[in-house]
Amino acid sequence: ECDCGTPENCQNECCDAATCKLKSGSQCGHGDCCE
């Protein structure tokens, strides 16, 4: 669902780098729906 690289380098608060999935509650990887 999302790819932000390694957990150490992941700057995306909506993405779980370990699983490449969006974190619970996030509708998308970036933007206004990323809460």
Short mmCIF file of C-alpha atoms in Angstrom, two decimals:
data_model
loop_
_atom_site.label_atom_id
_atom_site.label_comp_id
_atom_site.label_asym_id
_atom_site.label_seq_id
_atom_site.Cartn_x
_atom_site.Cartn_y
_atom_site.Cartn_z
CA GLU A 1 0.00 0.00 0.00
CA CYS A 2 2.88 2.34 0.69
CA ASP A 3 6.65 2.24 0.46
CA CYS A 4 8.84 4.68 2.36
CA GLY A 5 12.04 2.65 2.43
CA THR A 6 13.61 1.23 5.57
CA PRO A 7 12.06 1.88 9.00
CA GLU A 8 15.08 4.02 9.87
CA ASN A 9 14.57 6.22 6.81
CA CYS A 10 10.80 6.31 6.74
CA GLN A 11 9.53 9.88 7.06
CA ASN A 12 5.92 9.00 6.25
CA GLU A 13 3.81 9.03 9.41
CA CYS A 14 1.01 7.18 7.61
CA CYS A 15 3.15 4.29 6.47
CA ASP A 16 4.35 1.27 8.42
CA ALA A 17 7.74 0.61 6.85
CA ALA A 18 7.91 -2.87 8.34
CA THR A 19 4.88 -4.08 6.41
CA CYS A 20 4.57 -1.50 3.61
CA LYS A 21 0.99 -1.06 4.75
CA LEU A 22 -0.83 2.09 5.77
CA LYS A 23 -1.09 2.50 9.52
CA SER A 24 -4.52 2.05 11.03
CA GLY A 25 -6.67 5.12 10.56
CA SER A 26 -4.83 6.30 7.48
CA GLN A 27 -6.81 6.35 4.24
CA CYS A 28 -3.81 7.04 2.04
CA GLY A 29 -0.05 7.47 2.13
CA HIS A 30 0.03 11.26 1.96
CA GLY A 31 -2.09 14.39 1.87
CA ASP A 32 -5.13 15.47 3.83
CA CYS A 33 -6.37 11.88 4.24
CA CYS A 34 -3.12 11.02 5.99
CA GLU A 35 -4.02 11.65 9.61
#
